[in-house]
Short mmCIF file of C-alpha atoms in Angstrom, two decimals:
data_model
loop_
_atom_site.label_atom_id
_atom_site.label_comp_id
_atom_site.label_asym_id
_atom_site.label_seq_id
_atom_site.Cartn_x
_atom_site.Cartn_y
_atom_site.Cartn_z
CA MET A 1 21.67 -4.45 3.78
CA ILE A 2 23.28 -4.76 7.15
CA THR A 3 21.91 -1.37 8.10
CA LYS A 4 18.47 -2.40 6.95
CA GLN A 5 18.52 -5.61 8.94
CA VAL A 6 19.62 -3.74 12.03
CA ASN A 7 16.82 -1.25 11.47
CA MET A 8 14.33 -4.09 11.09
CA ILE A 9 15.49 -5.64 14.31
CA LYS A 10 15.29 -2.34 16.13
CA ILE A 11 11.83 -1.64 14.78
CA SER A 12 10.73 -5.17 15.52
CA PHE A 13 11.71 -4.95 19.16
CA LYS A 14 10.35 -1.43 19.45
CA TYR A 15 6.92 -2.11 18.04
CA LEU A 16 6.34 -5.82 17.83
CA GLY A 17 6.59 -6.25 21.55
CA LEU A 18 3.57 -4.04 22.06
CA PRO A 19 0.82 -6.46 21.03
CA PHE A 20 2.38 -9.21 23.07
CA VAL A 21 2.40 -6.97 26.11
CA LEU A 22 -1.23 -6.13 25.43
CA ALA A 23 -1.99 -9.77 24.85
CA ALA A 24 -0.32 -10.71 28.10
CA VAL A 25 -2.38 -8.12 29.93
CA VAL A 26 -5.58 -9.73 28.73
CA TYR A 27 -4.24 -13.26 28.72
CA PHE A 28 -2.87 -13.91 32.14
CA PRO A 29 -5.72 -12.44 34.22
CA ALA A 30 -8.26 -14.19 32.04
CA ARG A 31 -6.64 -17.54 31.48
CA SER A 32 -8.53 -19.23 34.24
CA GLN A 33 -11.71 -18.41 32.41
CA ASN A 34 -10.43 -19.89 29.11
CA ARG A 35 -11.49 -16.79 27.32
CA VAL A 36 -8.24 -16.09 25.56
CA GLN A 37 -7.51 -17.53 22.17
CA MET A 38 -4.71 -17.12 19.70
CA SER A 39 -4.83 -17.33 15.95
CA LEU A 40 -1.75 -17.99 13.88
CA ASP A 41 -2.24 -17.60 10.16
CA TYR A 42 -0.33 -17.83 6.93
CA LYS A 43 -1.18 -14.75 4.91
CA VAL A 44 -1.09 -13.76 1.26
CA ASP A 45 -1.27 -10.06 0.46
CA ILE A 46 -2.41 -8.61 -2.85
CA PRO A 47 -1.30 -5.03 -3.50
CA THR A 48 -4.06 -2.61 -4.44
CA GLY A 49 -4.38 0.98 -5.59
CA ASP A 50 -1.29 3.16 -5.77
CA PHE A 51 0.86 0.40 -4.33
CA ARG A 52 0.53 -1.52 -7.60
CA LYS A 53 2.62 1.13 -9.36
CA ASP A 54 5.66 -0.18 -7.54
CA VAL A 55 4.67 -3.74 -6.69
CA SER A 56 1.91 -5.69 -8.37
CA ASN A 57 3.13 -9.14 -7.40
CA THR A 58 1.17 -10.97 -4.75
CA ALA A 59 3.23 -11.37 -1.58
CA GLY A 60 3.29 -14.92 -0.29
CA ARG A 61 5.66 -14.64 2.64
CA GLY A 62 3.16 -13.30 5.12
CA PHE A 63 2.04 -14.21 8.59
CA ASP A 64 -0.44 -12.91 11.07
CA ALA A 65 -0.90 -13.57 14.77
CA ALA A 66 -3.71 -12.37 17.00
CA VAL A 67 -4.45 -12.78 20.68
CA LEU A 68 -8.16 -12.40 21.34
CA TYR A 69 -10.11 -12.06 24.56
CA ALA A 70 -13.73 -13.18 24.50
CA VAL A 71 -15.68 -10.36 26.09
CA THR A 72 -18.85 -12.28 25.34
CA GLY A 73 -19.62 -15.44 23.42
CA ARG A 74 -19.60 -13.45 20.22
CA LEU A 75 -17.33 -10.49 20.79
CA GLN A 76 -13.56 -10.85 20.81
CA VAL A 77 -11.09 -8.03 21.33
CA GLY A 78 -7.33 -8.11 21.30
CA GLY A 79 -4.22 -7.28 19.39
CA GLN A 80 -2.63 -8.59 16.26
CA ILE A 81 0.57 -8.22 14.35
CA GLY A 82 1.43 -9.28 10.86
CA PHE A 83 4.16 -9.33 8.33
CA ASN A 84 4.55 -9.57 4.63
CA ASP A 85 7.38 -9.16 2.18
CA PHE A 86 6.63 -7.63 -1.21
CA TYR A 87 9.10 -7.98 -4.04
CA GLN A 88 9.16 -7.05 -7.69
CA LYS A 89 12.00 -6.73 -10.17
CA PHE A 90 11.47 -4.75 -13.34
CA PRO A 91 13.44 -5.23 -16.58
CA ARG A 92 16.17 -2.74 -17.39
CA SER A 93 14.77 0.63 -18.37
CA VAL A 94 16.11 4.09 -19.12
CA PHE A 95 14.64 7.05 -17.28
CA GLU A 96 15.37 10.64 -16.31
CA ASP A 97 15.88 11.44 -12.64
CA GLY A 98 14.66 15.03 -12.93
CA GLN A 99 18.12 16.41 -12.19
CA GLY A 100 19.44 16.18 -15.72
CA ASN A 101 20.70 12.63 -15.42
CA THR A 102 19.71 9.75 -17.65
CA ILE A 103 19.80 6.44 -15.81
CA SER A 104 19.67 2.90 -17.09
CA ALA A 105 19.04 0.31 -14.41
CA VAL A 106 17.19 -2.79 -13.38
CA THR A 107 14.84 -1.57 -10.68
CA THR A 108 13.80 -3.80 -7.80
CA ASN A 109 11.22 -2.77 -5.24
CA SER A 110 11.33 -4.52 -1.89
CA VAL A 111 8.71 -3.62 0.67
CA GLN A 112 8.03 -5.12 4.09
CA GLN A 113 4.93 -4.26 6.08
CA ILE A 114 4.45 -5.00 9.76
CA PRO A 115 0.99 -3.94 10.91
CA VAL A 116 0.49 -3.74 14.68
CA GLN A 117 -3.17 -3.23 15.44
CA ALA A 118 -5.89 -3.48 18.02
CA THR A 119 -8.58 -5.73 16.65
CA VAL A 120 -12.21 -6.66 17.19
CA ARG A 121 -13.93 -9.76 15.89
CA TYR A 122 -17.66 -10.34 16.08
CA ILE A 123 -18.93 -13.86 15.59
CA LEU A 124 -22.15 -13.78 13.63
CA ALA A 125 -23.35 -17.29 14.52
CA ASP A 126 -21.80 -18.74 17.66
CA ARG A 127 -24.10 -21.75 17.92
CA ALA A 128 -23.49 -23.10 14.41
CA PHE A 129 -20.71 -25.58 13.68
CA VAL A 130 -19.01 -23.02 11.48
CA HIS A 131 -18.59 -19.63 13.09
CA PRO A 132 -18.55 -16.79 10.57
CA TYR A 133 -17.18 -13.53 11.87
CA VAL A 134 -16.47 -9.99 10.83
CA THR A 135 -13.36 -8.20 11.94
CA ALA A 136 -11.92 -4.72 12.06
CA GLY A 137 -8.78 -3.18 13.46
CA ALA A 138 -6.72 -0.07 13.68
CA GLY A 139 -3.17 0.70 14.64
CA LEU A 140 0.22 1.30 13.15
CA ASN A 141 1.92 -0.07 10.07
CA ILE A 142 5.70 -0.26 9.99
CA ILE A 143 6.78 0.10 6.37
CA LEU A 144 10.28 -0.72 5.16
CA TYR A 145 10.43 0.53 1.60
CA ASP A 146 13.51 -0.15 -0.50
CA GLN A 147 14.01 0.70 -4.13
CA TYR A 148 17.12 -0.77 -5.70
CA LEU A 149 18.74 0.57 -8.83
CA GLY A 150 20.93 -2.35 -9.75
CA GLU A 151 22.60 -3.24 -6.48
CA PHE A 152 22.23 0.20 -4.91
CA SER A 153 19.36 0.74 -2.56
CA GLY A 154 17.46 3.81 -1.49
CA GLN A 155 15.49 3.20 1.67
CA GLU A 156 12.38 4.89 3.08
CA ASN A 157 11.23 3.55 6.43
CA LYS A 158 8.02 4.95 7.84
CA THR A 159 5.49 4.14 10.52
CA ARG A 160 1.99 5.13 9.48
CA PRO A 161 -1.55 4.51 10.73
CA ALA A 162 -3.41 1.61 9.17
CA VAL A 163 -6.90 0.14 9.44
CA HIS A 164 -8.41 -3.08 8.24
CA ALA A 165 -11.81 -4.68 7.91
CA GLY A 166 -12.85 -8.09 6.70
CA ALA A 167 -14.59 -11.34 7.38
CA GLY A 168 -13.77 -14.95 8.05
CA VAL A 169 -14.89 -18.23 9.53
CA TYR A 170 -13.79 -20.44 12.39
CA ILE A 171 -14.22 -24.09 11.54
CA PRO A 172 -13.73 -26.44 14.53
CA LEU A 173 -11.64 -29.48 13.72
CA SER A 174 -14.28 -31.62 15.39
CA ARG A 175 -17.45 -31.15 17.40
CA ASN A 176 -15.58 -31.00 20.72
CA SER A 177 -12.19 -29.81 19.57
CA PRO A 178 -10.80 -26.62 21.08
CA LEU A 179 -8.93 -26.06 17.83
CA SER A 180 -10.46 -24.36 14.82
CA LEU A 181 -9.37 -23.49 11.37
CA ASP A 182 -9.33 -19.77 10.77
CA LEU A 183 -10.03 -18.70 7.18
CA GLY A 184 -10.76 -15.22 5.98
CA ALA A 185 -9.88 -12.06 4.14
CA TRP A 186 -9.61 -8.39 4.89
CA TYR A 187 -8.78 -5.14 3.23
CA GLN A 188 -6.10 -3.04 4.85
CA TYR A 189 -5.89 0.65 4.11
CA ALA A 190 -2.31 1.72 4.69
CA PRO A 191 -1.31 5.26 3.77
CA PHE A 192 2.24 6.03 2.78
CA ASP A 193 3.72 9.13 1.26
CA PRO A 194 7.39 8.98 0.21
CA ALA A 195 8.58 7.90 -3.22
CA GLY A 196 5.39 9.08 -4.89
CA VAL A 197 3.36 6.20 -3.51
CA LYS A 198 0.24 7.37 -1.70
CA ASP A 199 -0.59 4.10 -0.02
CA VAL A 200 0.55 0.52 0.35
CA SER A 201 -2.93 -0.91 0.82
CA THR A 202 -3.57 -4.60 0.36
CA VAL A 203 -6.18 -7.32 0.29
CA ALA A 204 -5.12 -10.12 2.59
CA LEU A 205 -6.17 -13.75 2.39
CA HIS A 206 -5.30 -15.78 5.45
CA ALA A 207 -5.57 -19.33 6.67
CA GLY A 208 -4.44 -20.69 10.00
CA ILE A 209 -5.47 -22.11 13.29
CA LEU A 210 -7.28 -20.75 16.33
CA PHE A 211 -6.51 -22.30 19.69
CA PRO A 212 -7.16 -21.51 23.32
CA LEU A 213 -4.34 -20.21 25.45
CA HIS A 214 -4.84 -22.28 28.56
CA MET B 1 3.13 -27.63 27.68
CA ASN B 2 3.15 -24.90 30.23
CA ASN B 3 0.98 -22.00 29.17
CA LYS B 4 3.70 -19.41 29.60
CA ILE B 5 6.14 -21.48 27.59
CA ARG B 6 3.56 -21.97 24.86
CA PHE B 7 2.92 -18.26 24.76
CA ALA B 8 6.63 -17.47 24.59
CA VAL B 9 7.27 -20.08 21.90
CA THR B 10 4.40 -18.75 19.84
CA ALA B 11 5.65 -15.20 20.11
CA ALA B 12 9.23 -16.18 19.30
CA THR B 13 8.12 -18.27 16.34
CA PHE B 14 6.23 -15.36 14.88
CA LEU B 15 9.17 -13.03 15.29
CA VAL B 16 11.44 -15.52 13.53
CA LEU B 17 8.97 -15.94 10.72
CA ALA B 18 8.69 -12.17 10.46
CA GLY B 19 12.34 -12.14 9.48
CA CYS B 20 11.56 -13.87 6.16
CA HIS B 21 12.65 -11.54 3.43
CA LYS B 22 13.50 -12.00 -0.22
CA ASP B 23 16.81 -10.20 -0.57
CA PRO B 24 16.92 -8.36 -3.93
CA LEU B 25 20.71 -8.66 -4.07
CA ASN B 26 20.43 -12.44 -4.09
CA HIS B 27 18.14 -12.29 -7.10
CA LEU B 28 20.22 -10.00 -9.27
CA SER B 29 22.57 -11.23 -11.98
CA ASP B 30 25.89 -9.50 -12.54
CA SER B 31 24.63 -7.82 -15.70
CA GLU B 32 21.45 -6.72 -13.91
CA SER B 33 23.56 -5.11 -11.21
CA MET B 34 25.03 -2.65 -13.71
CA VAL B 35 23.78 0.93 -13.53
CA TYR B 36 24.55 3.52 -16.19
CA ILE B 37 24.19 7.23 -15.63
CA THR B 38 24.83 9.90 -18.22
CA ASN B 39 24.74 13.67 -18.13
CA ARG B 40 25.42 16.34 -20.73
CA ASP B 41 26.04 20.01 -21.05
CA SER B 42 22.68 21.09 -22.42
CA THR B 43 24.29 23.99 -24.27
CA ALA B 44 26.73 21.80 -26.16
CA ASN B 45 26.12 21.15 -29.85
CA PHE B 46 27.60 17.73 -30.47
CA ALA B 47 27.20 18.13 -34.21
CA SER B 48 29.73 20.95 -34.10
CA TYR B 49 32.52 18.56 -33.12
CA LYS B 50 34.17 16.53 -35.83
CA THR B 51 37.29 14.99 -34.34
CA TYR B 52 38.26 13.35 -31.09
CA ARG B 53 41.11 11.77 -29.26
CA ILE B 54 40.87 9.11 -26.55
CA ALA B 55 43.26 8.90 -23.62
CA ASP B 56 45.62 5.96 -23.96
CA SER B 57 45.05 4.88 -20.36
CA ALA B 58 42.67 5.38 -17.48
CA ASP B 59 43.16 7.44 -14.37
CA VAL B 60 42.75 5.37 -11.21
CA VAL B 61 41.14 7.30 -8.39
CA GLU B 62 40.90 5.69 -4.97
CA ASN B 63 38.89 7.36 -2.27
CA GLY B 64 39.03 10.61 -4.18
CA GLN B 65 42.77 10.58 -4.66
CA LEU B 66 44.57 9.93 -7.92
CA ALA B 67 46.44 6.68 -7.43
CA GLY B 68 47.95 6.22 -10.86
CA ARG B 69 47.07 5.21 -14.37
CA ALA B 70 46.00 1.87 -15.80
CA ARG B 71 46.50 0.45 -19.25
CA GLY B 72 45.53 -3.21 -19.20
CA ALA B 73 43.15 -5.52 -20.99
CA PHE B 74 40.09 -3.74 -19.67
CA GLU B 75 41.31 -0.28 -20.61
CA MET B 76 42.29 -1.39 -24.10
CA ALA B 77 38.93 -3.07 -24.64
CA LEU B 78 37.23 0.08 -23.46
CA ILE B 79 39.26 2.36 -25.70
CA ASN B 80 38.61 0.14 -28.72
CA ALA B 81 34.89 0.08 -28.00
CA LEU B 82 34.75 3.84 -27.59
CA ASP B 83 36.73 4.33 -30.77
CA SER B 84 34.35 2.14 -32.72
CA ALA B 85 31.24 3.72 -31.24
CA LEU B 86 32.34 7.30 -31.88
CA GLN B 87 33.30 6.54 -35.44
CA GLN B 88 29.87 5.03 -35.95
CA ARG B 89 28.45 8.34 -34.73
CA GLY B 90 30.40 10.17 -37.44
CA TYR B 91 33.44 11.40 -35.53
CA THR B 92 37.04 11.04 -36.70
CA ARG B 93 39.90 10.02 -34.46
CA VAL B 94 43.00 12.19 -34.73
CA ASP B 95 46.19 12.66 -32.76
CA SER B 96 46.97 15.67 -30.63
CA ALA B 97 48.93 17.40 -33.41
CA ALA B 98 45.71 17.63 -35.38
CA GLN B 99 44.03 19.50 -32.50
CA PRO B 100 41.00 17.30 -31.83
CA ASP B 101 37.66 18.93 -31.04
CA LEU B 102 36.86 16.46 -28.26
CA ALA B 103 38.98 14.65 -25.72
CA VAL B 104 37.71 11.45 -24.13
CA THR B 105 39.01 10.60 -20.68
CA LEU B 106 38.59 7.46 -18.64
CA THR B 107 38.59 7.32 -14.86
CA GLU B 108 38.34 4.24 -12.71
CA LEU B 109 36.85 5.09 -9.34
CA THR B 110 37.29 2.63 -6.52
CA ASP B 111 36.38 2.53 -2.84
CA ILE B 112 34.25 5.60 -3.00
CA ASN B 113 30.82 6.48 -1.68
CA THR B 114 28.48 6.45 -4.62
CA GLY B 115 25.23 8.22 -5.46
CA PHE B 116 23.65 10.29 -8.17
CA ILE B 117 25.82 12.49 -10.33
CA ASP B 118 26.43 16.19 -9.93
CA TYR B 119 27.62 17.77 -13.13
CA THR B 120 30.58 20.07 -12.83
CA ASN B 121 33.09 21.60 -15.20
CA TYR B 122 36.33 19.88 -15.94
CA TRP B 123 38.74 22.11 -14.13
CA ASP B 124 36.70 23.20 -11.17
CA ALA B 125 38.98 21.22 -8.93
CA TYR B 126 42.15 22.74 -10.31
CA ASN B 127 41.44 26.41 -10.88
CA GLY B 128 43.99 26.72 -13.61
CA TYR B 129 44.33 27.12 -17.29
CA TRP B 130 45.28 24.03 -19.22
CA ASP B 131 46.11 24.42 -22.86
CA PRO B 132 43.93 22.05 -24.88
CA TYR B 133 46.73 21.64 -27.40
CA TYR B 134 48.69 19.52 -24.97
CA TRP B 135 45.77 17.43 -23.74
CA GLY B 136 46.69 13.78 -23.60
CA ASP B 137 50.42 14.23 -23.95
CA PRO B 138 52.54 12.38 -21.42
CA GLY B 139 53.81 14.37 -18.50
CA TYR B 140 51.20 17.10 -18.53
CA GLY B 141 48.95 15.58 -15.89
CA TYR B 142 45.63 16.28 -17.53
CA TYR B 143 43.64 14.49 -14.89
CA SER B 144 40.02 13.58 -15.34
CA PRO B 145 37.31 15.55 -13.60
CA TYR B 146 35.26 14.22 -10.74
CA ALA B 147 31.92 15.02 -12.28
CA PHE B 148 29.89 12.40 -10.46
CA GLY B 149 28.76 12.06 -6.92
CA THR B 150 27.38 8.56 -6.71
CA TYR B 151 25.68 6.28 -4.14
CA SER B 152 26.34 5.74 -0.46
CA VAL B 153 28.04 2.37 -0.72
CA GLN B 154 31.54 1.42 -1.62
CA THR B 155 31.92 0.15 -5.11
CA ASN B 156 33.85 0.36 -8.36
CA SER B 157 32.78 2.77 -11.07
CA LEU B 158 33.99 3.80 -14.46
CA GLU B 159 33.62 7.39 -15.52
CA THR B 160 33.95 8.42 -19.15
CA ASP B 161 34.07 12.11 -19.99
CA MET B 162 34.03 14.11 -23.20
CA LEU B 163 35.88 17.39 -22.98
CA ASP B 164 35.45 20.36 -25.24
CA LEU B 165 38.90 21.23 -26.57
CA LYS B 166 37.54 23.09 -29.55
CA ASN B 167 35.96 25.90 -27.60
CA ALA B 168 38.44 26.18 -24.74
CA ALA B 169 39.55 29.66 -25.76
CA ALA B 170 35.96 30.81 -26.24
CA ASN B 171 35.15 29.42 -22.80
CA GLY B 172 37.67 31.68 -21.13
CA ASP B 173 40.61 29.35 -21.53
CA ARG B 174 38.83 26.55 -19.73
CA ILE B 175 38.25 23.01 -20.86
CA THR B 176 34.71 22.07 -20.02
CA SER B 177 33.10 18.65 -19.84
CA VAL B 178 30.23 18.33 -22.31
CA TRP B 179 29.28 14.75 -21.52
CA SER B 180 29.85 12.31 -18.69
CA GLY B 181 28.95 8.67 -18.40
CA LEU B 182 29.16 6.56 -15.27
CA SER B 183 28.85 2.81 -15.17
CA THR B 184 28.95 0.86 -11.95
CA GLY B 185 28.15 -2.65 -10.81
CA ALA B 186 29.60 -6.11 -10.59
CA LEU B 187 31.05 -6.18 -14.10
CA VAL B 188 32.38 -2.66 -14.34
CA PHE B 189 36.05 -3.58 -14.75
CA ASP B 190 35.47 -6.81 -16.67
CA PRO B 191 37.29 -6.66 -20.04
CA GLY B 192 34.59 -8.85 -21.57
CA TYR B 193 31.94 -6.33 -20.56
CA ALA B 194 33.70 -3.14 -21.69
CA ALA B 195 31.97 -2.98 -25.07
CA THR B 196 28.55 -3.54 -23.50
CA GLN B 197 29.12 -0.61 -21.15
CA VAL B 198 30.08 1.67 -24.01
CA GLN B 199 27.09 0.56 -26.06
CA GLN B 200 24.69 1.28 -23.21
CA LEU B 201 26.20 4.67 -22.37
CA LEU B 202 26.03 5.75 -26.00
CA ALA B 203 22.60 4.23 -26.54
CA GLN B 204 21.11 6.48 -23.87
CA SER B 205 22.96 9.47 -25.38
CA PRO B 206 21.55 9.65 -28.92
CA TYR B 207 22.48 13.34 -29.18
CA ILE B 208 26.16 12.39 -29.51
CA LYS B 209 26.54 12.40 -33.26
CA SER B 210 28.35 14.41 -35.88
CA THR B 211 26.72 15.67 -39.05
CA LEU B 212 29.74 14.94 -41.15
#
């Protein structure tokens, strides 16, 4: 576990700093124009496809943060990072390992995903009180994949490409408030290959707040 | 709040939140931590064996070195459980004078790197002939084999082996291991959990039975 935490920290500093650097690049030159906004969201991820073989539980320890630069009144571009922790424990079962061994164990799958992506959001109706938008992004997904047999873990850490697309709404807290609620959902396609799992794709539901960085 | 400070606080908050993780080890009971691994010699016919003898104590191996023998509450509970289980499978316990077909050895492995097992023959580590007639007698040093390579963490494990005494001569004067069982986890040396370990190891080895 200590090794895993160290790895997480190393990976976090290696990759998670990137979107903040990108965000700073767009933020500080543009701040005088009040075009930069940040969304901070709580996120629930629902495993889909092949991922459900190992984890079918919905992950409720997720977060997402995006820094967005308003190119126009409707078009926002920026970077976002997220996190979620997937966990599932299976009852004791007996299985063959393919090497002649018969194993009885309680299996626990523990998966963390940290997507780091460039993102685009297009606001469909910028003059209405509620601003619906569509979003898409592409980048990398840091995957920490642990399968425990009893208390013994076998770890597969990979960084793979990932893309997402979805939709949401900004709902201003009041007519003149700079703050908005941010509600939405997206599908993230996240390929993975070790451990017989082709992908760790998810459907994400998120809710948070959008605020200007000025 | 200053914009730069707000930005830094936001970024730091997210990174802290990103550390949220449900640790599987904190959601695992002692019994759930137990892992049982068995392996067999696929050429062995367990119905051909009729009698057995169980070692009266367990070898203690620390970091791959034999450190002594143990004969306490746990070992006695284990021997009794094995005795009962093998008799239920149709085998008869005899003493060494009766030349048992099978020998059952116990090895307590501590402070070792663990992983999946790698089946080997009993005497690969010794390269010598050991007369099966004297197996189990005091002073002959019939140590248990190291048939398992286990996981990459330090832990305690119990290895139980069945040795073919009956066919030693036919096997070129070598005693071979026909079955190995490894149990490891939080309760591995708990006297109150010895019978459960034996039951699980035998339950996943239904081929161990005599046709008496």
